[in-house]
Structures are given as C-alpha cells and as structure tokens.
XYZ file of C-alpha atoms in Angstrom:
571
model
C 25.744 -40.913 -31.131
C 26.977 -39.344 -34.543
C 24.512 -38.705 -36.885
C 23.841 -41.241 -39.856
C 23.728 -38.323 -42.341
C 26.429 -36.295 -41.225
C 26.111 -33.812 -44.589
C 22.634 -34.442 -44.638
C 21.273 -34.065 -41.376
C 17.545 -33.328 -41.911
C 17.873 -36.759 -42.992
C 17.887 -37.570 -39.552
C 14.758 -35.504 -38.296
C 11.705 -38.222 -39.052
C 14.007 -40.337 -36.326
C 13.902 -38.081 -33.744
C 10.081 -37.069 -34.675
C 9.206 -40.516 -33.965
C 11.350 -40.285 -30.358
C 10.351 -37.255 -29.126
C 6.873 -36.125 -31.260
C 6.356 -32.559 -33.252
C 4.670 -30.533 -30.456
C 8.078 -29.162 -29.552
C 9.391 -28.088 -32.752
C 6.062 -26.444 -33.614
C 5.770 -24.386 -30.537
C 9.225 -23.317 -30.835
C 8.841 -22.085 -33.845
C 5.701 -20.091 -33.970
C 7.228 -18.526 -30.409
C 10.769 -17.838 -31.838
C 8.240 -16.395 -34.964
C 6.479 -13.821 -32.739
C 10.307 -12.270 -32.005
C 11.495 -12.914 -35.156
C 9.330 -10.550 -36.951
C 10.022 -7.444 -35.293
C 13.758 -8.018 -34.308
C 14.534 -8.905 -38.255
C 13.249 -4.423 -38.826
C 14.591 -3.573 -36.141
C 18.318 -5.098 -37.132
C 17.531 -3.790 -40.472
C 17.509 -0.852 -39.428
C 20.590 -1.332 -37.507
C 22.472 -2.310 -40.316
C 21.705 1.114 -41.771
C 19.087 -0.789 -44.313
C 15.455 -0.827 -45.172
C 13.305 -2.612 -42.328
C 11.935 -5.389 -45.001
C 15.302 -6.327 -46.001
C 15.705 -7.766 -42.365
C 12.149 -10.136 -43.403
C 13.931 -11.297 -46.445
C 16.816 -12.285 -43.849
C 14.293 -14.169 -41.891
C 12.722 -16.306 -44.738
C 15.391 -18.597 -47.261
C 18.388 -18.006 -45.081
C 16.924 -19.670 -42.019
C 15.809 -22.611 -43.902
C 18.452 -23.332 -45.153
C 20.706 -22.817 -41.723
C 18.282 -25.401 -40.337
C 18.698 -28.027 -43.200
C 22.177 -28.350 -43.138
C 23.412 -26.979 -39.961
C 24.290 -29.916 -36.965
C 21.990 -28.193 -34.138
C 18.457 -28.236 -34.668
C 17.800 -26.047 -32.204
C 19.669 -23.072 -34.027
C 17.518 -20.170 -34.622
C 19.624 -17.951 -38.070
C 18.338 -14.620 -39.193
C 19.496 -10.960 -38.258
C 21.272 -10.592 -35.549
C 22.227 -7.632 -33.511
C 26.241 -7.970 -32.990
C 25.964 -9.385 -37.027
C 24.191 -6.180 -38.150
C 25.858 -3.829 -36.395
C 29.190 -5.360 -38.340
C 27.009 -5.390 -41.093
C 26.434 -1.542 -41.043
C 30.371 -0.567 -39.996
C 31.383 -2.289 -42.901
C 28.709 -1.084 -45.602
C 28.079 2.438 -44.875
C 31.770 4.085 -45.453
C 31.997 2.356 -48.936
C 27.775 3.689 -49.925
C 29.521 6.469 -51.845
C 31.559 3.989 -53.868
C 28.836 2.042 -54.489
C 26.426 4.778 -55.716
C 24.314 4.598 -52.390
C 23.644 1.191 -52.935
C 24.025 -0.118 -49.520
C 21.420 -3.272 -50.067
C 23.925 -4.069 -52.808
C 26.683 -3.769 -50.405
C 25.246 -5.840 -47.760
C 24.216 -8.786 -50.615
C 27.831 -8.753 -51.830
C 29.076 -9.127 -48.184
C 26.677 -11.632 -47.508
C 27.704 -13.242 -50.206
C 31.770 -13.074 -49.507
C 31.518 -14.422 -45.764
C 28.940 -17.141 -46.711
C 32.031 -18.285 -49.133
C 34.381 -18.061 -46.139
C 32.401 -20.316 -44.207
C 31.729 -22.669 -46.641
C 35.107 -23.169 -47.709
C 36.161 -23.496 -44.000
C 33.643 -26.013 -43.185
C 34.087 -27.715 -46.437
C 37.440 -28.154 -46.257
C 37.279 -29.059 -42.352
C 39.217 -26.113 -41.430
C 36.777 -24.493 -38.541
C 39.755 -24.733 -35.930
C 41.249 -21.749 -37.123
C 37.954 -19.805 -36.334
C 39.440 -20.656 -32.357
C 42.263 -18.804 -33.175
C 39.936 -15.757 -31.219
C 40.417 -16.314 -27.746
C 37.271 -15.970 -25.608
C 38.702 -12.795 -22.983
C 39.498 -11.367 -26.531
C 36.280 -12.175 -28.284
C 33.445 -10.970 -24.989
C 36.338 -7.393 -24.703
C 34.805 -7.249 -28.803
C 31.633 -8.564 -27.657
C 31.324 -6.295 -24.813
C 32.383 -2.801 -26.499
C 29.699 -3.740 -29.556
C 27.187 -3.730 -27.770
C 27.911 -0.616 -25.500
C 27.946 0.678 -29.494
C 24.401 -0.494 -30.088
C 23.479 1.201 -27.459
C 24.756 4.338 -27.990
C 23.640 4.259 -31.460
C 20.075 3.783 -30.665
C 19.908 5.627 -27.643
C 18.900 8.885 -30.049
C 16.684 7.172 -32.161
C 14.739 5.928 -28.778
C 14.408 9.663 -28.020
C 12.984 10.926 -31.483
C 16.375 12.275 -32.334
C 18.535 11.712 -35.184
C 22.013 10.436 -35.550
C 24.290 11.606 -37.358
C 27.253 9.396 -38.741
C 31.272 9.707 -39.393
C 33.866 8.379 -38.536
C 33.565 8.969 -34.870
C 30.957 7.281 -32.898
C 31.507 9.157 -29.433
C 31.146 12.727 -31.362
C 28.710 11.499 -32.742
C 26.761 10.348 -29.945
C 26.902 14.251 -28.185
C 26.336 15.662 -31.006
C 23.006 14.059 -31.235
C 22.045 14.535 -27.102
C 23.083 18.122 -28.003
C 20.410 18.542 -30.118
C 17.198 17.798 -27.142
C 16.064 20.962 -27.800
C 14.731 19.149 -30.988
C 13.003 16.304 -29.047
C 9.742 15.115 -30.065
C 7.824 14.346 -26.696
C 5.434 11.517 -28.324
C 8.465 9.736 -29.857
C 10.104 9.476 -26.870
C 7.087 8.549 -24.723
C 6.914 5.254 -27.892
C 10.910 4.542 -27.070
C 11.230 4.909 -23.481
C 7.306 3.368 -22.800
C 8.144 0.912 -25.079
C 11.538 -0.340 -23.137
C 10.197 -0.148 -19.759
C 7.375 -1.942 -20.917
C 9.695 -4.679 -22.298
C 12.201 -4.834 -19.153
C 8.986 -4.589 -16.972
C 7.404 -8.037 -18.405
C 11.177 -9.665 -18.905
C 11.567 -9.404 -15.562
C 7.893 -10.004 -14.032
C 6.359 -12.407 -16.499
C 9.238 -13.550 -18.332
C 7.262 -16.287 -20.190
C 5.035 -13.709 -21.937
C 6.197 -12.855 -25.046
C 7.033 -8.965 -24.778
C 8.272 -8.133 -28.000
C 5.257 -8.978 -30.218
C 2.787 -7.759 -27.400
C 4.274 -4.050 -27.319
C 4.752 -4.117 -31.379
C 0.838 -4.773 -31.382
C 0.215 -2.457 -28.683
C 2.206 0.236 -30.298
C 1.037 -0.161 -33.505
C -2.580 0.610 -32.360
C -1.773 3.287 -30.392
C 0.292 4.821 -33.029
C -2.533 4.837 -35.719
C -5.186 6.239 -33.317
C -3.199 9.182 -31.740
C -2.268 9.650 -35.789
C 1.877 9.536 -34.660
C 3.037 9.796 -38.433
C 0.650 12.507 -38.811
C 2.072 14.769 -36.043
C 5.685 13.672 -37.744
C 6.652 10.629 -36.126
C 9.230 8.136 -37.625
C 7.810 5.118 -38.686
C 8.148 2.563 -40.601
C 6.104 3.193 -43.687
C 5.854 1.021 -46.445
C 6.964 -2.439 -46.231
C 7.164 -4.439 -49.538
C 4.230 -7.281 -49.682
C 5.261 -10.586 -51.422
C 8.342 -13.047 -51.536
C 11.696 -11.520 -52.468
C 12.885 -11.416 -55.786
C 16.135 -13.254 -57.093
C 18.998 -10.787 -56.300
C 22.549 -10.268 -57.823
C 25.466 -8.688 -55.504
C 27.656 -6.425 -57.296
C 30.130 -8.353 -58.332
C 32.888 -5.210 -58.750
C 36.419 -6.094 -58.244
C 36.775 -2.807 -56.320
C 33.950 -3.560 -53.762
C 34.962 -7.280 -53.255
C 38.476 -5.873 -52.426
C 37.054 -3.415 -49.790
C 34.722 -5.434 -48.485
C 36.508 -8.949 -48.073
C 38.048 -8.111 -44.720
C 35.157 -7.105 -43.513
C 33.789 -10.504 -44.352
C 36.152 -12.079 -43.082
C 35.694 -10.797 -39.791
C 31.513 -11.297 -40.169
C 32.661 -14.519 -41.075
C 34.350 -15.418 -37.620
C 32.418 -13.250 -35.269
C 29.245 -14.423 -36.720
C 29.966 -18.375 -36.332
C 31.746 -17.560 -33.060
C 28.156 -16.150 -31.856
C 26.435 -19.150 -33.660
C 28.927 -22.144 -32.126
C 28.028 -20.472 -28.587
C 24.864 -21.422 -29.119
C 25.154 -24.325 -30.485
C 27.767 -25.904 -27.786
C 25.517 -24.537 -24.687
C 22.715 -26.232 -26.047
C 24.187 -29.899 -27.582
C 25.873 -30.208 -24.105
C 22.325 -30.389 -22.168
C 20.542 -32.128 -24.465
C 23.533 -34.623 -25.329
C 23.382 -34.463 -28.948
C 26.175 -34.669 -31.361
C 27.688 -30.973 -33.134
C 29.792 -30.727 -35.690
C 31.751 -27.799 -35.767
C 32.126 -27.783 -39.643
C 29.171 -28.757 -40.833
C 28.056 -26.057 -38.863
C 29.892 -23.967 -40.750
C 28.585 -25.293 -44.177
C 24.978 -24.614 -42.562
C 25.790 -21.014 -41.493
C 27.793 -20.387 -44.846
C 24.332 -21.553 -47.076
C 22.392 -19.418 -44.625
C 24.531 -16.520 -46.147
C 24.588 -17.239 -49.585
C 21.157 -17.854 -49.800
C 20.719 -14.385 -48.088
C 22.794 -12.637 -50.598
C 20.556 -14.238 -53.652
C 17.190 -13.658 -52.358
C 17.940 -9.370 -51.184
C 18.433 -10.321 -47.313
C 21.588 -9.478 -45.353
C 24.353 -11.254 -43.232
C 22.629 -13.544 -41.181
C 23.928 -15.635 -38.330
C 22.251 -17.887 -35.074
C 20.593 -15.720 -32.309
C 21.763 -16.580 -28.925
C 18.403 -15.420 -27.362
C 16.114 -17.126 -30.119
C 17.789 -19.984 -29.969
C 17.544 -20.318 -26.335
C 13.603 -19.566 -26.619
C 13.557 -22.749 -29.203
C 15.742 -25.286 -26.635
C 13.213 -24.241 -23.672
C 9.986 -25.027 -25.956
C 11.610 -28.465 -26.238
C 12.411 -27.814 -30.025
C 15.065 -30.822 -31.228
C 14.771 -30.386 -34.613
C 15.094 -27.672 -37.307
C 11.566 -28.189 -38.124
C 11.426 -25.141 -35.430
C 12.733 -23.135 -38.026
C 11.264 -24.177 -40.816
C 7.924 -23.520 -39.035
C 9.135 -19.654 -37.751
C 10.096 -19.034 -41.458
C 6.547 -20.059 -42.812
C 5.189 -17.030 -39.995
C 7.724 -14.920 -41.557
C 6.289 -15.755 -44.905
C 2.358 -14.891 -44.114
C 3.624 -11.916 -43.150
C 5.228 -10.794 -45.662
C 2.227 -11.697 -47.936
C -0.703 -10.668 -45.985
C 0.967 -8.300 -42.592
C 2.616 -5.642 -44.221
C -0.043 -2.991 -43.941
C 0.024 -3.131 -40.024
C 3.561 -2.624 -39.710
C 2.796 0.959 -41.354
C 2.675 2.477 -37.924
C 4.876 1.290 -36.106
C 6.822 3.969 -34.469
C 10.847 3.762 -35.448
C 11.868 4.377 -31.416
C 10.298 1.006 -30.844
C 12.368 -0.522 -32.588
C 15.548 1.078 -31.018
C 13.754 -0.195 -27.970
C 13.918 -3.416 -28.980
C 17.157 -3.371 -29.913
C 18.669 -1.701 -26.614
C 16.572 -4.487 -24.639
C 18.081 -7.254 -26.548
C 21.592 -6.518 -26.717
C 22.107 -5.338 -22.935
C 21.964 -8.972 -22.274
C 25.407 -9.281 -24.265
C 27.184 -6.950 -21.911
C 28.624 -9.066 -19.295
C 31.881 -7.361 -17.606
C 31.915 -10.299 -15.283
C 33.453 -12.328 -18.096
C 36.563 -9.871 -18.560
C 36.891 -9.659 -14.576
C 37.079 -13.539 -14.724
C 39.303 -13.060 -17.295
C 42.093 -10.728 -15.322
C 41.977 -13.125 -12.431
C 42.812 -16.285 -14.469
C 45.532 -14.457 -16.120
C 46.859 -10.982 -16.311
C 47.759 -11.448 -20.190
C 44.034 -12.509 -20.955
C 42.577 -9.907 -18.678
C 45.206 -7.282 -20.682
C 43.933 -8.670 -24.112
C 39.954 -8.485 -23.480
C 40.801 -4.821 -22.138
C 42.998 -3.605 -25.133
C 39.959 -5.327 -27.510
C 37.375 -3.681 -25.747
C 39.430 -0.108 -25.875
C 40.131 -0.489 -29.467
C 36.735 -1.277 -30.405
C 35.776 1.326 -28.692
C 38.025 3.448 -30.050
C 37.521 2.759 -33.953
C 33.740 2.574 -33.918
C 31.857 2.692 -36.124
C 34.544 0.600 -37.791
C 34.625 -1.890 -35.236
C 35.936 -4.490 -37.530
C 39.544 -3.225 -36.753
C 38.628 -3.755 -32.929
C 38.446 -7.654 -33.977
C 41.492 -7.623 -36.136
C 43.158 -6.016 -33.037
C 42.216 -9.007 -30.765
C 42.801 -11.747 -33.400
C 46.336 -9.673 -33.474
C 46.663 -9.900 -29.634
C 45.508 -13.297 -29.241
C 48.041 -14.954 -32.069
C 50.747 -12.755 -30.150
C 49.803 -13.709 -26.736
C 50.001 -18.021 -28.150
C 53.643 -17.193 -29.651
C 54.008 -15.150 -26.570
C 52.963 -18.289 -24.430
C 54.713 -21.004 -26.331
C 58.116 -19.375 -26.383
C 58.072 -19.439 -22.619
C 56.626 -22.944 -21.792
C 57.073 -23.285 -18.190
C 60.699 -24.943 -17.081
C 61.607 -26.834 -13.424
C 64.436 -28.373 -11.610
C 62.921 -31.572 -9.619
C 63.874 -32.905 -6.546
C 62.210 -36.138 -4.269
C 59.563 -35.052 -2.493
C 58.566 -36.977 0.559
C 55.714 -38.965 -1.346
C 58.497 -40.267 -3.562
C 58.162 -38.633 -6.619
C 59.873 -35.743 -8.501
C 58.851 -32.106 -8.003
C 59.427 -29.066 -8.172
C 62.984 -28.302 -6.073
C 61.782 -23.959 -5.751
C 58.022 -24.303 -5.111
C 58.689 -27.104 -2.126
C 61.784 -26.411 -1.324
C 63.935 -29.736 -2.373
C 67.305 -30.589 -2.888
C 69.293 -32.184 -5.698
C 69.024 -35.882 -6.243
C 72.489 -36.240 -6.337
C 75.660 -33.712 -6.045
C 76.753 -35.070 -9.509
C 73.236 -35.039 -11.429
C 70.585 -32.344 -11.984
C 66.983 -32.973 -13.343
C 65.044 -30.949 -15.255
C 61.858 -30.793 -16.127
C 60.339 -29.359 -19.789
C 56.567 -28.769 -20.318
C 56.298 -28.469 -23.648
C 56.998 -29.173 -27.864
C 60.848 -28.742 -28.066
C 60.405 -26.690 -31.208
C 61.708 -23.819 -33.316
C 59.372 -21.741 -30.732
C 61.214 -23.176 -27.273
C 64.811 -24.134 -28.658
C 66.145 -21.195 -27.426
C 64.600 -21.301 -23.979
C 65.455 -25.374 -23.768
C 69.168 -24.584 -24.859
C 69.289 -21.514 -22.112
C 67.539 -23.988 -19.416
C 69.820 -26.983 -20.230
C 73.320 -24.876 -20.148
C 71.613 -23.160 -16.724
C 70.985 -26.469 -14.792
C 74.658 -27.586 -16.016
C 76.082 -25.244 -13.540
C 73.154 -25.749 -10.922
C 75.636 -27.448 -8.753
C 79.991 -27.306 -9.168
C 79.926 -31.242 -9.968
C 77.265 -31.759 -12.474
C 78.247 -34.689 -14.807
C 74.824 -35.478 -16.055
C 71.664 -33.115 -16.927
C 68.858 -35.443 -16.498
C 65.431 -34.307 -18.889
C 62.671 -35.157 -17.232
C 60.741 -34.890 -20.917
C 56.765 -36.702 -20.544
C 55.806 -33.096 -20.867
C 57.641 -32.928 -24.335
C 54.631 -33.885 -26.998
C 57.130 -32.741 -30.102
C 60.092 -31.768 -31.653
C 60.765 -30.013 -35.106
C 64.135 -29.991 -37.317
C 65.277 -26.882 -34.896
C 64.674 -28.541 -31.615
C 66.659 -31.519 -33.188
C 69.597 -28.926 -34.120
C 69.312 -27.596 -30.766
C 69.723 -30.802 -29.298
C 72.418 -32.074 -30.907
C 74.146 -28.840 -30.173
C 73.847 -29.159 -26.673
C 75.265 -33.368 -27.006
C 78.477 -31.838 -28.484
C 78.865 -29.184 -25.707
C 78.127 -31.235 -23.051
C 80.155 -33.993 -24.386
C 82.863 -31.263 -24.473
C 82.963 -30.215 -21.003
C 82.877 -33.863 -19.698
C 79.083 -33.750 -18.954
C 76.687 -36.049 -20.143
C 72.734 -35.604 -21.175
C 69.980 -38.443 -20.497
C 65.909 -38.567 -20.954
C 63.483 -40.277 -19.151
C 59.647 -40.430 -20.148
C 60.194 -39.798 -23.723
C 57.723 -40.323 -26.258
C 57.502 -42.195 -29.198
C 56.608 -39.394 -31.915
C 59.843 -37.966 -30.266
C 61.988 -40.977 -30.250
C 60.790 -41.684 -34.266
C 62.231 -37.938 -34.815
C 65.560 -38.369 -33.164
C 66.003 -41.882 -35.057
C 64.685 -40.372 -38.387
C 67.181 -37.486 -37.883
C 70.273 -39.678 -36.402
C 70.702 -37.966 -33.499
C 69.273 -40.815 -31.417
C 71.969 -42.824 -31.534
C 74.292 -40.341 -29.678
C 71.802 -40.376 -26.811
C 70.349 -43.797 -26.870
C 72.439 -45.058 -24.324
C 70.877 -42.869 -21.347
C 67.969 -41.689 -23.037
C 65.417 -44.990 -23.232
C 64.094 -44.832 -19.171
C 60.809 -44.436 -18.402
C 60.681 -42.821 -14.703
C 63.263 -40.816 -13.006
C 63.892 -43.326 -10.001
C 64.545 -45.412 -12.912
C 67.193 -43.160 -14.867
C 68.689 -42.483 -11.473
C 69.448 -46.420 -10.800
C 70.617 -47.194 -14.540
C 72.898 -43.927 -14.216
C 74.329 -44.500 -10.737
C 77.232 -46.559 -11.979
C 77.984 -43.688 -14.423
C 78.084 -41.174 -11.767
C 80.449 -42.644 -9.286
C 82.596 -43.705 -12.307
C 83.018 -39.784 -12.351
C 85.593 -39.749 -9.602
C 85.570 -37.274 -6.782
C 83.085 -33.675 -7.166
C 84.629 -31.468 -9.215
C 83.711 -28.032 -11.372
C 81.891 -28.222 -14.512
C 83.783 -25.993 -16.925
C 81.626 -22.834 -17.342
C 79.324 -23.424 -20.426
C-alpha cells in the first residue's frame, strides 16, 4: 500500500508504531549504534581523513536519510565502498586545495548530494540503472580487493605510501617488514581473527564494539602509544560546528565527476538495500524519494564537517533482523553517536589504528563475491566480458577507481546499443501444435511456396532499421516464388520517423519487384504512427490481421491470384 505521505514519510511512522510497537526500532538502533561508532573512524580513516570526521558522518546525515528516505530500515553513514571513492577522489587534488582534504570531502559531499536531489526531485532515478549489475559487482568486486590491499599494511604496523599506483604501492609497503612493529601487528591480526572467530561462532554477539573495548583496555595498560603505536589520539568532544565547502570554481570542476560517480555508486549500494529488504517485509519503496533522502543525507553532511555518506548494506541488514520498520532505528543510533561524541571521546584515545584496518578488512570481504561475475559469464558472454573488463580497469587505475566506473557505465551503454541494433530476427513455420515458430531451431518449412513469414522482436527504430530492411530484402528471396513477406510484428512495441522511412522504402521496392508486404499482430502505438505519418494507407489493406493463421486465410486469394511459382527479381 503506497504511503499517505509520499514526500513526507515520517509522517507515516506513529501508524506503523501503533501496528507493530517501538521495541524493534529501539533495539535496532542502539545495536546498529554499537557498529556504527567504530566503523564511522575506521572509514574515516579510509577516506584518508581524521577519525572524528567519520562521527560527524554518523550524526545529522543519518537523520535526515531516515526522515525522508522510503525504507525505514535504511541504516546512512560512512560506508566502506563510499569512502574508499571518497579518498580516490580527494587525495590527488589535496595539493590544489592547500591540504585541505576535509574541505575537499565537504565540497564533494556537497556536489553528489545535489546530484541526487535533482535526480530524485525531478523523478529521474532510472538513469542511475543505466549501470548494469555484472558491470556494477566487476566495480564492486575490484574495490574491495583495493580496501584490502590498502589496509593490509596498516593491519601490520606498516605504513602506506600513496601515488598513483596502488599495486607499487602495495610492495613497496610489504617490502618494508623489516620495519614491523610486533605489538601492532599482534592489535591487527588478534583483532581480525578475533572478529572472524565470533562472526562465524556466535554471530549474534556483537564483535565489533566487544574487540574496540577489549583493545582499548589492553592498549592503555601495556602503554601501546607509549612504545610508538598508532592510535587514534585526540578525538574532538562536542557537536560539529556549521561548515562551508570551498566553493572554488576550480575544485567544483575537478571534483564533479567524481561526484557524479559517488552519486550513482553510492545510491546503487543504498537501493540494494533497500529492494532486498521492502521485498520481505512487503512495504512500498520509492526509488526517487529515495534519492531525495540519500541526497539530504549528503548535504547535510557537507554543512555540519562530515563526509559522503550513503546506506550500509551490513547495518542495514542488522536493523531488518532486530525487527526495525521504521527510521526511528536511526534516529535512536544517531542519539548513541551523539553521547559519544559529548561524553566518549577520551576512551577512544587508545585505540590502536591496526584495529581499525581490522575492521575494515572484516567488513568489506563480505562484498567480494566472484560468484556473481561467474553467474554473470554463464547468462551471457557480453555481461560476463563487461564485469571482467570493469573489474580489470578498476584494478588497473586504482587509486582512481572512479575511471573503473566510468569504464563500465561506458561498456554497459555500448553493450544496450550493442544489443538493440541486433534484436533477435526469425522465419516461422507451423509447428505441429499449430502455431508459428521458429522454421531453423525446429526445423519447419514455409507456410506456403509463395509467402514467407517473419518474425521481428523488437522497436523498429533508427537503432534496428537497418537490420529490419536487411531481414525483410533476405526473406524476399527465402524461396524463388515469394510474392508476399508476411511480418509477424506483436514483438514490435515502436517505431520512430526512421523505421517509418525504412518502411516505406521497403513498400516501394517490394511493390517494384511484384512482391507485396503484410502485418499481423500490430499494435496500436504502431498503427497511430503509420496513420500519423501516411504510410498506413499503402499497407492497410494486408496489414490489419491479428494472428498469422488469420493473415494466411485473408491472403490466400492474393496468392493464387499470383499465377504459377516464379522468381522474385533479385532485390
């Protein structure tokens, strides 16, 4: 049932209090809380900024997400595949910007939280689909193999350096164990088998905030930052203050591809989410307002110091199984996120920076999924081509992995032209349960020596005009006495000005060589275009039937009017 507030939908959460209660929203949220708080440093630090930036994320941003996005259920903040965009995009331009990479990250926030907005605002969220799915897990898939790598160092004590190529970067750093620090690595690597360990024995204990705490302690009483340990110091106490991107024409000009592409992956991440969940619990999403929620979420990120935020896949899932139904879920998790930014600071002193690339390796290996791209290659050898060539070129730019997405939304706009120009094209014969098939996949013969149908699945449009002219002027000399090319056309949805030119082409040929054309199955929208551009009433006469057994009746008089078999001219 749509919602009664469709713009407004926490209008619509005292209803579904009264159905279904508050217990569910408020566990939800104090459990998604627990993770929140140290996933939002840990993607911080991800995105190349300081840990408390990824609080602020956690705080405005997801309230507002929640009060005007269309699934309650949604939990927005930082998010892994969002941050690591985040810090691809931000860190090349920190010399341009004077090293003011916060700055960069508000004014990027800023730019893709307009993108959605106007895209949900002016109902335009289809062309976010544009990104096919083989193309958008190859992306998918190759970012987080990134992630990894990235924080595979850092989980070891060791640093990382960065340029413009990840891989040498990556060796670079493993070349340098000599400079290991034991006790950092103990924190990392104890800290992700820890973390695996309970995910896979007692998956209903929440892991992350019990080996933060853990850590924590045992950081401060072995004295890790004193024996030179990374951690992560001083985190700002209060609420964040009202921020300003830099609004410099240069910067927007860099930056607004980039945000176009947080833009898309970001609400492609957040609409997975949100369709998984809607379709078990049967409750209406709206794909744009959606968009509107997710695009507020961003802006109000960019004026209160956080960063790009988007909806966690793995958060979210933790709020559906606590029963959560509305965004009150949120709105709870943010007010955690709150006392600790006002009273929790001071124990997040300690904790030990290879945690939190442990928490971040143990998060994202759940996006790696290579069965998806197998799946992919099966169903089709162009989609299994595309998600490969994606997940090569992401690989292949990192750390600008932005360009890997522009080279699948590139791919998967060339592999729809690629498609449509070639929309699949049959000559039909009776088949023994009386209707028309295929004559080459069940090996039929003609209806009749003098007539030849054919069979188009698809628009008849500037796209397939050529391949409808080459298939009509090919079944014209599918037999030596063709007189009539019957089109077979319920699979024809639309035709455009050049599918109308092509047509009426093809009358005059036809008409030339002492061959007629007729339609069966045509559809109206088609039938208002041929009147509209007069070429209707040339084909009227054998072009108004509804079935082929039909056509062939009407046009059997016609045929044997033909006199005996003889050779169509050569078109």
């Amino acid at each position: 049932m749509p919602s009664p507030y469709p713009h407004l939908p926490f209008l619509a959460w005292p209803a579904q209090w009264r159905e279904h209660g508050l217990r569910g929203d408020l566990v939800a949220g104090i459990t998604v809380a627990l993770v929140l708080i140290p996933q939002a440093l840990a993607y911080a630090k991800l995105a190349g900024l300081p840990p408390h930036i990824g609080l602020y994320a956690a705080l405005l941003p997801a309230v507002v997400a929640a009060l005007f996005g269309s699934c309650g259920q949604l939990s927005t903040g930082p998010v892994a595949l969002t941050s690591l965009l985040v810090g691809a995009s931000i860190l090349p331009l920190g010399a341009t910007a004077g090293g003011d990479l916060v700055g960069l990250a508000l004014l990027l926030a800023l730019l893709s939280g307009l993108i959605q907005l106007a895209l949900g605002v002016l109902r335009l969220g289809w062309l976010l689909n544009l990104l096919s799915v083989p193309v958008l897990m190859g992306f998918v898939n190759a970012a987080a193999l990134i992630i990894c790598l990235t924080q595979i160092p850092p989980l070891l004590g060791l640093a990382m350096p960065h340029s413009d190529h990840l891989l040498v970067d990556f060796v670079r750093a493993l070349g340098g164990l000599d400079a290991l620090q034991p006790a950092a690595a103990a924190f990392g690597v104890g800290s992700l088998a820890v973390l695996v360990g309970l995910k896979r024995l007692w998956p209903r204990l929440p892991g992350v905030p019990l080996v933060v705490a853990a850590t924590i302690a045992l950081s401060a009483w072995t004295g890790f930052a004193a024996q030179g340990g990374a951690v992560v110091g001083a985190v700002p106490a209060g609420l964040p203050g009202f921020s300003l991107p830099p609004l410099r024409p240069e910067l927007i000009a860099a930056l607004l591809p980039a945000a176009f592409v947080v833009a898309m992956v970001s609400f492609m991440e957040a609409a997975s989410s949100a369709k998984l969940i809607c379709g078990r619990t049967r409750q209406p999403w709206n794909q744009d307002q959606e968009l509107v929620g997710q695009g507020l979420g961003k802006l109000a990120a960019a004026f209160t110091g956080g960063l790009p935020v988007s909806a966690s896949f793995s958060r979210s899932a933790l709020n559906y199984a606590n029963e959560a139904r509305t965004g009150l879920s949120s709105l709870v998790t943010a007010a955690f996120v709150l006392a600790a930014l006002l009273w929790l600071t001071p124990l997040l002193w300690h904790l030990p920076k290879p945690v939190l690339a442990a928490i971040i390796l143990q998060a994202v290996a759940g996006l790696i999924d290579t069965g998806v791209m197998r799946r992919a290659w099966r169903a089709s050898r162009d989609d299994g081509a595309a998600a490969a060539i994606t997940f090569l070129a992401t690989l292949a730019f990192a750390p600008n992995i932005q360009n890997g997405v522009f080279t699948g939304l590139i791919l998967s706009l060339a592999l729809l032209v690629y498609r449509g120009m070639r929309p699949r094209v049959a000559l039909l014969g009776l088949h023994e349960d009386g209707t028309y098939r295929d004559r080459e996949r069940f090996g039929l013969h003609h209806p009749h020596p003098r007539l030849v149908i054919l069979r188009f699945d698809g628009p008849l449009s500037f796209v397939t005009a050529a391949t409808f002219e080459d298939a009509m002027l090919g079944a014209a000399r599918a037999q030596e006495s063709v007189r009539v090319v019957l089109v077979s056309a319920a699979g024809i949805n639309a035709i455009d000005a050049t599918g109308l030119h092509t047509l009426a082409s093809l009358v005059e040929r036809f008409h030339g060589q002492g061959q007629k054309i007729a339609f069966c199955g045509l559809k109206k929208q088609v039938i208002d275009a041929m009147e509209r551009d007069g070429v209707w009433t040339r084909i009227s006469a054998h072009s108004n039937y509804r079935t082929e057994h039909q056509a062939l009746d009407a046009l059997q008089p016609a045929l044997a009017a033909a006199g005996p078999a003889a050779s169509a001219p050569a078109p």
